[in-house]
PDB file of C-alpha atoms in Angstrom:
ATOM      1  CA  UNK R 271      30.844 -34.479 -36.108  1.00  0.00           C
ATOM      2  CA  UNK R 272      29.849 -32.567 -33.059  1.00  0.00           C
ATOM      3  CA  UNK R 273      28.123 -34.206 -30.787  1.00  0.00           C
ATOM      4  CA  UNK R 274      24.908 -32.985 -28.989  1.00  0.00           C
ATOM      5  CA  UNK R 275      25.189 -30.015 -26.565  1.00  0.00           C
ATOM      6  CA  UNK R 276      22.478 -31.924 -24.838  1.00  0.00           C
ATOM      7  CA  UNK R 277      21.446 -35.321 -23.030  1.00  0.00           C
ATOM      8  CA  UNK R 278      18.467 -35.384 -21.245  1.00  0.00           C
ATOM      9  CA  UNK R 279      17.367 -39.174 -19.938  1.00  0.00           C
ATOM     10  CA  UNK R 280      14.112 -40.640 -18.270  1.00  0.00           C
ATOM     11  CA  UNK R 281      13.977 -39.424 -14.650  1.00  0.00           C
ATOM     12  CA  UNK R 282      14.297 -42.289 -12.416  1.00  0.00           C
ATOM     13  CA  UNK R 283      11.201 -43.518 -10.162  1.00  0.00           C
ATOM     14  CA  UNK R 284      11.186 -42.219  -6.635  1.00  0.00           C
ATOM     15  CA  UNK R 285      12.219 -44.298  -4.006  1.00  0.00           C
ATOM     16  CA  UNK R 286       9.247 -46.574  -2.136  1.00  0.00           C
ATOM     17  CA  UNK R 287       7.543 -44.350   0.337  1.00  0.00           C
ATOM     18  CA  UNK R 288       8.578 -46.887   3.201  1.00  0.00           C
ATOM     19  CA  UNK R 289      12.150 -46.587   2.407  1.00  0.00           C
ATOM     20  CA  UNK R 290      12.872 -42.831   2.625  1.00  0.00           C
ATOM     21  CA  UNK R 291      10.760 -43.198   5.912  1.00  0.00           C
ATOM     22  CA  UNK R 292      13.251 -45.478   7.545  1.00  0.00           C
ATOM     23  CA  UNK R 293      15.971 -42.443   6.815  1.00  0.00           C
ATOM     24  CA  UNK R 294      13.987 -39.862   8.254  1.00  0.00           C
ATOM     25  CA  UNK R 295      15.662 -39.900  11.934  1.00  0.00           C
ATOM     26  CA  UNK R 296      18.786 -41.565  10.536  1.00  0.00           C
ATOM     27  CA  UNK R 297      21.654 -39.406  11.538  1.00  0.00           C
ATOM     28  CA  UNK R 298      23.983 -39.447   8.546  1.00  0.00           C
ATOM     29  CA  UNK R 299      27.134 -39.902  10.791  1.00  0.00           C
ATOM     30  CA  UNK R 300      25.494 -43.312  11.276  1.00  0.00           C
ATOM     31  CA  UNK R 301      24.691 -43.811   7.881  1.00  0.00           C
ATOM     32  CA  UNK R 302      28.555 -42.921   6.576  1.00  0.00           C
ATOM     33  CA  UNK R 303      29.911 -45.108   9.510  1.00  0.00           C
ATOM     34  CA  UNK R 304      28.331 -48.037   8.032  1.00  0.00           C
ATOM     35  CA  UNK R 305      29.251 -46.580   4.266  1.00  0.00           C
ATOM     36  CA  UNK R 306      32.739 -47.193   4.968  1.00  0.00           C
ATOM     37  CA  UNK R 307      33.270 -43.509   6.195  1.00  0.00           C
ATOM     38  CA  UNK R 308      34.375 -43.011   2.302  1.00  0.00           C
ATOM     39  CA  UNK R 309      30.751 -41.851   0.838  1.00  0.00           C
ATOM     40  CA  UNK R 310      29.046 -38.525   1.071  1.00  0.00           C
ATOM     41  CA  UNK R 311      29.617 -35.299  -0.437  1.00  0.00           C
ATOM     42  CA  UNK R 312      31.921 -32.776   1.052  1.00  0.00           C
ATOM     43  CA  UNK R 313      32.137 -29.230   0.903  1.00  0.00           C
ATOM     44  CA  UNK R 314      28.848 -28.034   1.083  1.00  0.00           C
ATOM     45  CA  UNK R 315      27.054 -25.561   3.444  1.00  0.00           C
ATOM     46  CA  UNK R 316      23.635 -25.794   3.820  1.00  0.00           C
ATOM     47  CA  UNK R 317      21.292 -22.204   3.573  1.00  0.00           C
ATOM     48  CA  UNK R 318      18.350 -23.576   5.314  1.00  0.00           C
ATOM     49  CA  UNK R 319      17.547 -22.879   8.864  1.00  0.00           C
ATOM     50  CA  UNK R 320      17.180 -27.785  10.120  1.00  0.00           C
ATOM     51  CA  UNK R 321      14.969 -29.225   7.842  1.00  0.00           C
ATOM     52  CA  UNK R 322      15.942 -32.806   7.308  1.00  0.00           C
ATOM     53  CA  UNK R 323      16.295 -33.618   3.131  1.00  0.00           C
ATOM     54  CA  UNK R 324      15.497 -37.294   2.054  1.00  0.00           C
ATOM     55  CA  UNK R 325      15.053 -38.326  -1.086  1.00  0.00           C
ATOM     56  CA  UNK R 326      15.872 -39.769  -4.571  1.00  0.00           C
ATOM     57  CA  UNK R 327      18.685 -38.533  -6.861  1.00  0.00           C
ATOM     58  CA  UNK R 328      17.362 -36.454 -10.221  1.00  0.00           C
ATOM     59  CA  UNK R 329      21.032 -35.431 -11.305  1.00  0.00           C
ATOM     60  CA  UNK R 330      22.042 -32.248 -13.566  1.00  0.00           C
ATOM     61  CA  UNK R 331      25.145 -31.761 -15.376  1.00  0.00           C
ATOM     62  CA  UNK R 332      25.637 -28.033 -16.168  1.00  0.00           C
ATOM     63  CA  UNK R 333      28.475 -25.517 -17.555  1.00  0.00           C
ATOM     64  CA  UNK R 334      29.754 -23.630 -15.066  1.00  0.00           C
ATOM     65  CA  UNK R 335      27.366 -20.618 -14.612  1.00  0.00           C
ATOM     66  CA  UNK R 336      24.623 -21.963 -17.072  1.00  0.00           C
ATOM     67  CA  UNK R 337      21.160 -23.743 -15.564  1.00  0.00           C
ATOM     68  CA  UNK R 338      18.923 -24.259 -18.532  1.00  0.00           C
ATOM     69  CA  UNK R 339      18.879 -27.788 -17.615  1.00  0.00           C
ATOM     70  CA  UNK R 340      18.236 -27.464 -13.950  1.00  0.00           C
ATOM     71  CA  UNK R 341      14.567 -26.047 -15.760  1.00  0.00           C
ATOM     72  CA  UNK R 342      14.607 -29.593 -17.762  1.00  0.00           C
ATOM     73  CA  UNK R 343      14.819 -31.450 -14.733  1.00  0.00           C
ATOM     74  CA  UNK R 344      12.415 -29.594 -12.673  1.00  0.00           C
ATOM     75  CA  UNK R 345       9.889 -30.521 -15.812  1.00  0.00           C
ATOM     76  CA  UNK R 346      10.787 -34.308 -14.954  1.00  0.00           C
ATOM     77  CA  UNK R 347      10.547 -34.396 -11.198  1.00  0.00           C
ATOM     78  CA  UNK R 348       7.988 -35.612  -9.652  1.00  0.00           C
ATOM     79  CA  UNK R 349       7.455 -35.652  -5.434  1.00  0.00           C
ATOM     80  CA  UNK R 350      10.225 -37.109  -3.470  1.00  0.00           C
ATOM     81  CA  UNK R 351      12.943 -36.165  -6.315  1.00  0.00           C
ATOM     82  CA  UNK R 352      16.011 -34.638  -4.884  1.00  0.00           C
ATOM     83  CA  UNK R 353      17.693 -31.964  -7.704  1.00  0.00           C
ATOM     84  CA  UNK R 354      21.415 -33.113  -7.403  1.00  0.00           C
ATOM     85  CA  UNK R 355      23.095 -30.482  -9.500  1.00  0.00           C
ATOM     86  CA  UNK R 356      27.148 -30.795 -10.693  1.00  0.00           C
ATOM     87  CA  UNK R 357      28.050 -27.317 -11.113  1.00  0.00           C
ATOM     88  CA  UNK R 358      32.203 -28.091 -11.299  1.00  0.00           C
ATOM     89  CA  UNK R 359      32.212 -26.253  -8.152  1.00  0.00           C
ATOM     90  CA  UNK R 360      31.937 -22.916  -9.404  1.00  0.00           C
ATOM     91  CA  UNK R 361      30.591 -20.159  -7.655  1.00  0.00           C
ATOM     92  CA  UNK R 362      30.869 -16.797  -9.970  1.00  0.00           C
ATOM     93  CA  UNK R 363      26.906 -17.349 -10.692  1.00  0.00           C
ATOM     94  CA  UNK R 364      24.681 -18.694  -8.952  1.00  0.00           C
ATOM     95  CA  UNK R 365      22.818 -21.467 -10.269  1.00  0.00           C
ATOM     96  CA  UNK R 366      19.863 -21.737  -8.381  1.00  0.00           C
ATOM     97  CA  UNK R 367      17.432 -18.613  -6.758  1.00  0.00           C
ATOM     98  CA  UNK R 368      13.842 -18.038  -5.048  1.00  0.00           C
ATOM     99  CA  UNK R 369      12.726 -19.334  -8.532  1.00  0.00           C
ATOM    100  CA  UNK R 370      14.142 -22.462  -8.968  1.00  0.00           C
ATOM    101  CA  UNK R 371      13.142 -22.806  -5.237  1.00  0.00           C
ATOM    102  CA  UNK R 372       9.622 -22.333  -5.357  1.00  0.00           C
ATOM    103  CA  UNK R 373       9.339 -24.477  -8.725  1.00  0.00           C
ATOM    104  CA  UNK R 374      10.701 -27.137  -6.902  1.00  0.00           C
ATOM    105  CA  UNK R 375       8.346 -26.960  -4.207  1.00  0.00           C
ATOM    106  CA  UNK R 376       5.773 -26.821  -6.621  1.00  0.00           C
ATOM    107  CA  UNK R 377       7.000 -30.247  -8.291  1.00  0.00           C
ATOM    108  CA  UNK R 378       7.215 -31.532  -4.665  1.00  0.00           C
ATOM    109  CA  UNK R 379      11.039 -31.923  -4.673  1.00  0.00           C
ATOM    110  CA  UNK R 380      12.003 -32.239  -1.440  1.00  0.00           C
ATOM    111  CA  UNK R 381      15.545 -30.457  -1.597  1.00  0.00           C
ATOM    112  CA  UNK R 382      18.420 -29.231  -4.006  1.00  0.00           C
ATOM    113  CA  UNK R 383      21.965 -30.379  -3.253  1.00  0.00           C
ATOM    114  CA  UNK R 384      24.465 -28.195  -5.638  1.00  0.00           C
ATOM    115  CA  UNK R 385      27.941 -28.191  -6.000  1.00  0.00           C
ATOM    116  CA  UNK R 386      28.155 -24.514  -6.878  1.00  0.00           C
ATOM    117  CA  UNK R 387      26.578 -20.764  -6.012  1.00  0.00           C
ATOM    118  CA  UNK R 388      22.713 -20.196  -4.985  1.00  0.00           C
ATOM    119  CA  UNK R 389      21.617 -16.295  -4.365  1.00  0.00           C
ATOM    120  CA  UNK R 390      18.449 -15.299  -2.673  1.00  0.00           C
ATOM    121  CA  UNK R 391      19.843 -17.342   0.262  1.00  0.00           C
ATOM    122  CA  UNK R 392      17.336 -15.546   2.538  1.00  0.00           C
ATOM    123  CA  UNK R 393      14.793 -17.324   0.618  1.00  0.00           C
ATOM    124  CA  UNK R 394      15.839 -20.340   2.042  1.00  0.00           C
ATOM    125  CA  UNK R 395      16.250 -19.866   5.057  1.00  0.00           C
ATOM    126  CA  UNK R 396      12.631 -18.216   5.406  1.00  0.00           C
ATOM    127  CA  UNK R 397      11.266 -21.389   3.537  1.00  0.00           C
ATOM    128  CA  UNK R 398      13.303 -23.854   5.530  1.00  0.00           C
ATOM    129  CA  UNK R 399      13.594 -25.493   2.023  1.00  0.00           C
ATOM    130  CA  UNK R 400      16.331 -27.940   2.273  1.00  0.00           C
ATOM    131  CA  UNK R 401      19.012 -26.364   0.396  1.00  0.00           C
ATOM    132  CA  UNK R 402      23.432 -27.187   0.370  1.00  0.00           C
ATOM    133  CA  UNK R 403      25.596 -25.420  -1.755  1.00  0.00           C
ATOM    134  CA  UNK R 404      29.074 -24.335  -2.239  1.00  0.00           C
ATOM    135  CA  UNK R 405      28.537 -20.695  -1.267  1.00  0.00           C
ATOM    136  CA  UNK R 406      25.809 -18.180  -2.151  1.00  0.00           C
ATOM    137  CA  UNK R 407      26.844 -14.870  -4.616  1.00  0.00           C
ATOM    138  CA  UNK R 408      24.429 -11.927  -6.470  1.00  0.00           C
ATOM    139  CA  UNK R 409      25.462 -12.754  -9.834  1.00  0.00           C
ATOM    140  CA  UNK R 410      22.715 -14.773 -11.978  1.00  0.00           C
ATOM    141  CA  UNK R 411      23.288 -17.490 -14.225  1.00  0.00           C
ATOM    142  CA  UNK R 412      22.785 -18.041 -17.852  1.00  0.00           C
ATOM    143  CA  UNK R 413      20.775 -20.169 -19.887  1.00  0.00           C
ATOM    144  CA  UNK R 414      22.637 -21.771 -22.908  1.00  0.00           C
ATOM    145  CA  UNK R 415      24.100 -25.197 -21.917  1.00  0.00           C
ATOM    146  CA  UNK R 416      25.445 -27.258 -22.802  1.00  0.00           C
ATOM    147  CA  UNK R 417      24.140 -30.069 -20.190  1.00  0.00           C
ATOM    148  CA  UNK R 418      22.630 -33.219 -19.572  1.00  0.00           C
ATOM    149  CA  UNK R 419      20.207 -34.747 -17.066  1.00  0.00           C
ATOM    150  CA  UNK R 420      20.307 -37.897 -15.742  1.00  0.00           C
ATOM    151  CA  UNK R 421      23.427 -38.966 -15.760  1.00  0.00           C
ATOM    152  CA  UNK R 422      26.155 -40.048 -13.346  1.00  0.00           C
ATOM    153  CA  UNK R 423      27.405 -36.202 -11.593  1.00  0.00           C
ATOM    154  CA  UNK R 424      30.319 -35.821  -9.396  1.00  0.00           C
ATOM    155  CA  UNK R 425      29.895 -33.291  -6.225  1.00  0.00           C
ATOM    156  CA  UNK R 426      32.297 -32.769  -3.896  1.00  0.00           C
ATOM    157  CA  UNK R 427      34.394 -36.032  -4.181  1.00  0.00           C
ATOM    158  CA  UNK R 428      31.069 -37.870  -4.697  1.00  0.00           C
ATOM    159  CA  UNK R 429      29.759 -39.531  -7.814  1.00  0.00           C
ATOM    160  CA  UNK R 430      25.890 -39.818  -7.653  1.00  0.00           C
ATOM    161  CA  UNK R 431      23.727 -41.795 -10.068  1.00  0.00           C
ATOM    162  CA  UNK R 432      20.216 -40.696 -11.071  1.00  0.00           C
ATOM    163  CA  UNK R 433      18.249 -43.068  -8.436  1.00  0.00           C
ATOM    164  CA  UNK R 434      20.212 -42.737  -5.297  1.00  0.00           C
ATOM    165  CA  UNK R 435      18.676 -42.167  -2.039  1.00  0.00           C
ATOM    166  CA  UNK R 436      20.019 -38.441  -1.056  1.00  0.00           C
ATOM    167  CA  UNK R 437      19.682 -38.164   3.118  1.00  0.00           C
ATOM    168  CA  UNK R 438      21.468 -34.733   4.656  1.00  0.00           C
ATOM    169  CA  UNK R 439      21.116 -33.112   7.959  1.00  0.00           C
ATOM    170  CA  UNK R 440      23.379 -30.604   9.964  1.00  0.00           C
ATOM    171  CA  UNK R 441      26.228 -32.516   9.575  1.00  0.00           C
ATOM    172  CA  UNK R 442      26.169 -32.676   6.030  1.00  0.00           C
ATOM    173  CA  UNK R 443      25.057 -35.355   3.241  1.00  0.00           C
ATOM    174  CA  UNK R 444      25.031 -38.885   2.611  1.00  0.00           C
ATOM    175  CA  UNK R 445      24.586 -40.543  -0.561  1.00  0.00           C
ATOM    176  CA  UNK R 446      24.109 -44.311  -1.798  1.00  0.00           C
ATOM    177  CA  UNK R 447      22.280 -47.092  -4.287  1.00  0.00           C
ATOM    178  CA  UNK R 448      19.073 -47.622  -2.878  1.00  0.00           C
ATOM    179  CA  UNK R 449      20.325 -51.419  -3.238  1.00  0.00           C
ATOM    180  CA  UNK R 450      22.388 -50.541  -0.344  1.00  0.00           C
ATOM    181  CA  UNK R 451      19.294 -49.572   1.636  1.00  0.00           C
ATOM    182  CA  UNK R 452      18.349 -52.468   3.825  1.00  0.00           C
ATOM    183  CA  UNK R 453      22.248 -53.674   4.643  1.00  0.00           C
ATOM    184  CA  UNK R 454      22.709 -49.862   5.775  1.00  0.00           C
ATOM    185  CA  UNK R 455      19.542 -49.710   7.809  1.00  0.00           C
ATOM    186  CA  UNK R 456      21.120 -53.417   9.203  1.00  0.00           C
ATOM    187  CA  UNK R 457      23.900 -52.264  10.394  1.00  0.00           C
ATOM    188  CA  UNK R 458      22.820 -49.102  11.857  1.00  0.00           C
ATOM    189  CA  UNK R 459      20.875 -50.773  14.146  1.00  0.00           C
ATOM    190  CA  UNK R 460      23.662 -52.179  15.668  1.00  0.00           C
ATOM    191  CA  UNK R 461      25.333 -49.221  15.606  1.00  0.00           C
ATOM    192  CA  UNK R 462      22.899 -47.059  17.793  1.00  0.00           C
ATOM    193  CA  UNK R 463      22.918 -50.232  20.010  1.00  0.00           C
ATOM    194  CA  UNK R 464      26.504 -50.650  20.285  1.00  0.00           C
ATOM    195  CA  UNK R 465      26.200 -45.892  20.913  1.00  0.00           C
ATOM    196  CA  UNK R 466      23.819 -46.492  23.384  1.00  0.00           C
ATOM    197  CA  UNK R 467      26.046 -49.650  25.773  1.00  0.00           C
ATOM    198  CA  UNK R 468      28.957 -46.735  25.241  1.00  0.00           C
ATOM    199  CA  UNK R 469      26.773 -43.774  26.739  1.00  0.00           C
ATOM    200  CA  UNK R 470      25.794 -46.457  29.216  1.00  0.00           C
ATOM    201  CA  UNK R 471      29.052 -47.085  30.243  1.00  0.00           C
ATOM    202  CA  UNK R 472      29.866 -43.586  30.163  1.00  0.00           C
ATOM    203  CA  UNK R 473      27.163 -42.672  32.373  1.00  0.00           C
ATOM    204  CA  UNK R 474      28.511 -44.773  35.208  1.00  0.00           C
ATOM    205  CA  UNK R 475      31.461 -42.641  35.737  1.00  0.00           C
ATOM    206  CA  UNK R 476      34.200 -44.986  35.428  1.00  0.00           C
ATOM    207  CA  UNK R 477      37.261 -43.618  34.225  1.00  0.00           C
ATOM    208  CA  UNK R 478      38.029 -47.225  32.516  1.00  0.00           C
ATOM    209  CA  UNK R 479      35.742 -48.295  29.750  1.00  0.00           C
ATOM    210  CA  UNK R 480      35.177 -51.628  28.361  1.00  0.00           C
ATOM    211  CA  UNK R 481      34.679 -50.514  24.939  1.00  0.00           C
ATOM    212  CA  UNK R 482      38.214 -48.005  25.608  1.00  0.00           C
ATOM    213  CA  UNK R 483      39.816 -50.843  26.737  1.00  0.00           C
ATOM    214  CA  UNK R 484      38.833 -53.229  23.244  1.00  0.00           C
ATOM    215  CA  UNK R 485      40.236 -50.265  21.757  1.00  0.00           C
ATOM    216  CA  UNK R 486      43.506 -49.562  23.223  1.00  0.00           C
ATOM    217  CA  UNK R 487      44.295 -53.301  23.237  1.00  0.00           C
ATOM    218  CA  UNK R 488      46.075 -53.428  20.037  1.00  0.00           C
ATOM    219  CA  UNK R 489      48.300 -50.839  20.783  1.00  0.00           C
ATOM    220  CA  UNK R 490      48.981 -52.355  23.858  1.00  0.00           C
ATOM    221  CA  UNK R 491      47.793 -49.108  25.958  1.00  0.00           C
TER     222      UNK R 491
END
């Protein structure tokens, strides 16, 4: 027997306003320092003109080339939702347009993250509708499937559950279990302190630094 051409699951709830507030001037080089420097999505351009994008992971698996169930997930999102789209990295058709765009600023999504094409890129940038894809080509998509929505998606070396907080800026996106949250937000405190004693340091015009020298040590330089 065949299975289903389709899965479609609850979306997830969006995460507490006071949480995606904490992200909001969180640069995500902080945030993937204190991931390990192993999450985040790679790969990605983003079409928009600086619009920061925080949110919570809806996630869509599609065919290459096919977004009837981007549609299904618009239907489910509800404001803060991020659309988090696996498009296997194709970019022949776009998956996403002006359409899908203003939809999901009607649904109060606050971004789209796709691995794959987008057209109307203009659109975009006009809107300053947070936006990152693989590249942006004329050709439209179709609207057949098979696909399935909320379910764990891969995008560029990143696997992404429904529920993850979603935070990108100009140097690309971050993504992680909002269980994470609060140890993240932890250590980058620390980590802006320990930035700021370095561009303190700096400052002062030494050419030895203490934080160079901690550094070097092990390498006995």
């Amino acid at each position: 027997m065949v299975a289903s051409s389709f899965a479609v699951h609850p979306a997830p709830p969006v995460a507490p306003a006071n949480l995606l507030a904490a992200f909001r001037d969180v640069a995500t080089p902080h945030i993937s320092d204190n991931l390990q420097r192993l999450s985040g999505i790679v790969g990605l351009q983003r079409f928009h003109r600086h619009k920061k994008l925080v949110g919570t992971a809806i996630t869509v698996k599609t065919r290459p080339g096919d977004n009837l169930l981007i549609y299904k997930a618009l239907m489910m999102a509800t404001p803060g939702h991020v659309l988090v789209i696996d498009g296997g990295g194709d970019t022949t058709n776009a998956l996403v347009g002006e359409l899908i765009m203003l939809y999901a600023q009607q649904r109060g999504c606050t971004g789209i993250v796709l691995d794959g094409a987008i057209r109307d890129s203009a659109a975009f940038r006009e809107a300053d509708f947070p936006c990152y894809a693989r590249a942006a080509i004329h050709r439209g998509p179709y609207k057949n499937g098979p696909g399935a929505v909320n379910v764990p998606v891969s995008l560029g070396g990143q696997i992404v559950q429904p529920g993850d907080l979603v935070v990108a800026d100009d140097d690309g996106i971050v993504t992680f279990s909002q269980n994470e949250a609060a140890r993240v937000l932890d250590a980058i405190e620390q980590t802006a302190r320990f930035e700021a004693a370095i561009k303190t340091e700096i400052a002062n015009g030494k050419v030895e630094q203490s934080w160079l020298t901690k550094a070097f040590a092990p390498h006995g330089l």
